[in-house]
C-alpha positions in Angstrom: -21.2 -27.4 184.5 -21.9 -30.2 182.0 -20.3 -32.0 179.1 -20.6 -31.1 175.4 -23.5 -32.5 173.5 -22.9 -36.0 172.0 -25.4 -37.0 169.3 -24.6 -40.7 170.0 -26.1 -40.9 173.5 -26.0 -44.2 175.3 -29.3 -46.0 175.6 -29.5 -46.3 179.4 -32.8 -48.2 179.2 -30.8 -51.3 178.3 -28.6 -51.0 181.4 -29.3 -52.2 185.0 -29.4 -49.7 187.9 -26.0 -51.1 189.0 -24.5 -50.3 185.6 -26.0 -46.8 185.6 -24.6 -46.2 189.0 -21.1 -47.0 187.9 -21.4 -44.5 185.1 -23.0 -41.7 187.2 -21.6 -38.4 188.3 -22.0 -38.0 192.1 -23.7 -34.8 193.4 -22.8 -33.8 196.9 -24.9 -31.8 199.5 -25.5 -28.2 198.4 -24.7 -28.9 194.7 -26.7 -29.3 191.5 -25.9 -30.4 188.0 -27.3 -30.8 184.5 -25.6 -33.6 182.4 -26.5 -34.1 178.7 -24.9 -37.5 178.4 -24.3 -38.9 181.8 -26.4 -40.1 184.7 -26.4 -38.3 188.1 -26.3 -39.9 191.5 -26.6 -38.7 195.1 -26.7 -40.2 198.6 -29.4 -38.7 200.9 -30.0 -38.6 204.6 -32.2 -35.7 205.8 -31.5 -33.7 202.6 -33.8 -33.8 199.6 -32.9 -34.3 195.9 -35.2 -33.0 193.2 -35.0 -34.3 189.6 -36.4 -31.8 187.0 -36.9 -33.0 183.5 -38.4 -31.6 180.2 -39.5 -34.7 178.2 -39.7 -32.7 174.9 -36.3 -31.0 175.1 -34.9 -34.2 176.8 -32.9 -32.2 179.3 -32.9 -32.7 183.0 -30.9 -32.1 186.2 -30.7 -32.9 189.9 -30.0 -30.9 193.0 -29.3 -31.9 196.6 -30.3 -29.5 199.4 -31.6 -28.9 202.9 -33.2 -26.0 204.7 -31.2 -24.3 207.5 -31.8 -25.3 211.1 -34.6 -23.4 212.8 -33.0 -20.5 214.5 -34.8 -18.1 216.9 -34.3 -14.9 215.0 -36.4 -12.5 212.9 -34.8 -13.9 209.8 -35.9 -17.5 210.0 -38.4 -17.2 207.1 -35.9 -15.3 205.0 -33.2 -17.9 205.6 -35.5 -20.7 204.6 -36.4 -19.1 201.4 -32.9 -18.2 200.5 -31.6 -21.7 200.9 -34.6 -23.7 199.6 -35.7 -21.4 196.8 -32.1 -20.8 195.8 -31.5 -24.5 195.3 -34.6 -24.9 193.2 -34.3 -21.7 191.2 -30.7 -22.4 190.4 -31.6 -25.7 188.8 -34.8 -24.4 187.2 -33.1 -21.5 185.5 -30.1 -23.6 184.3 -32.6 -25.9 182.6 -34.4 -23.0 181.0 -31.1 -21.8 179.6 -30.6 -25.3 178.1 -33.9 -25.1 176.2 -36.4 -26.5 178.7 -39.8 -24.9 179.0 -41.3 -24.4 182.5 -44.8 -25.6 181.3 -43.3 -28.9 180.3 -41.2 -29.6 183.4 -41.8 -32.7 185.5 -40.4 -33.5 188.9 -39.4 -36.5 190.9 -38.1 -36.0 194.5 -36.6 -38.1 197.3 -35.1 -37.9 200.8 -36.0 -36.3 204.1 -35.1 -39.4 206.1 -34.0 -39.6 209.7 -30.9 -41.8 209.8 -29.6 -41.0 213.3 -31.3 -40.6 216.6 -31.5 -36.9 217.4 -33.6 -34.3 219.1 -34.4 -30.6 218.7 -34.4 -28.8 215.4 -32.5 -31.5 213.5 -35.2 -34.0 214.3 -37.7 -32.3 212.0 -35.3 -31.1 209.3 -36.2 -34.0 207.0 -39.9 -33.3 207.2 -39.3 -29.6 206.6 -37.2 -30.4 203.5 -39.9 -32.6 202.1 -42.8 -30.2 202.9 -40.9 -27.3 201.3 -40.2 -29.3 198.2 -43.8 -30.3 197.7 -45.0 -26.7 198.4 -42.5 -25.2 196.0 -43.3 -27.5 193.1 -47.1 -27.0 193.6 -46.6 -23.2 193.7 -44.6 -23.3 190.5 -47.1 -25.6 188.8 -44.6 -28.4 188.2 -46.1 -31.9 188.6 -44.5 -34.2 191.1 -44.6 -37.6 189.2 -42.9 -39.7 191.8 -41.6 -39.2 195.3 -40.2 -41.1 198.3 -39.9 -39.0 201.5 -39.2 -39.5 205.2 -38.7 -42.8 207.1 -35.7 -44.2 208.9 -33.7 -44.7 205.7 -30.9 -43.2 203.8 -31.4 -43.3 200.0 -29.3 -43.7 196.9 -30.8 -41.8 194.0 -29.9 -42.3 190.3 -31.3 -40.0 187.6 -30.9 -40.2 183.8 -31.3 -36.6 182.6 -32.0 -37.6 179.0 -34.9 -39.8 179.7 -36.2 -38.6 183.1 -35.9 -42.1 184.6 -35.1 -42.0 188.3 -34.2 -44.9 190.6 -34.4 -44.7 194.4 -32.9 -47.4 196.7 -33.8 -47.2 200.4 -31.0 -48.4 202.6 -31.0 -49.6 206.2 -28.2 -47.4 207.3 -25.3 -48.9 209.3 -23.4 -46.7 211.7 -20.5 -46.1 209.4 -22.7 -44.9 206.5 -24.8 -42.8 208.9 -21.7 -41.1 210.2 -20.5 -40.3 206.6 -23.9 -38.9 205.6 -24.2 -36.9 208.9 -20.7 -35.5 208.5 -21.4 -34.3 204.9 -24.8 -32.9 205.8 -23.5 -31.1 208.9 -20.6 -29.5 206.8 -23.2 -28.4 204.3 -25.6 -27.2 207.0 -22.9 -25.0 208.5 -22.6 -23.1 205.2 -26.3 -22.2 205.4 -25.7 -19.9 208.3 -24.9 -17.3 205.7 -26.8 -16.3 202.5 -25.8 -18.8 199.7 -23.2 -17.4 197.4 -23.7 -17.7 193.7 -21.0 -19.8 192.1 -22.7 -20.1 188.8 -24.0 -17.4 186.4 -26.3 -14.8 187.9 -29.7 -16.3 188.4 -32.5 -14.7 186.6 -36.0 -15.4 187.9 -38.8 -16.2 185.5 
């Protein structure tokens, strides 16, 4: 999932956000990562990215997720929990395995924008993603130190796991960029029709 530990970590505080972006590993919709010696980056539309960080252990990670479309079935609540909680628990438990402590974790979260004109269930998906994120963090007792949700923007997020620094750039989205984001998010949303499949180690809940 990540790289081997390097005692000679780069001092990213001396770099500009543009330089950090050039060094970053890109995280796509539906994915998460922990990197001990490399920044993480993601491009958001209606999805949300959550950065979790333990300042004592100096370990952090980022995920990129959305809730499934609202479907008229008896399993709506279950589907929401499976997708949203899965994304958060996967990142949380991976951090705990890397030496983080839940009582020390801090969060920064971004996204939930509306970048294309739409109607129906997709119109509210960004708001649902943002609300779920805030509710989940509050329930788990993890403070949300910074956030930027909703609005008519796409967002580029950069996260430095070793320091907890996060950068969020709002972008007035042109049609070409909106189509790319929408295509990636739709492809990811289609996978949420079924219960998420575990591709990492089995998740143990704490």
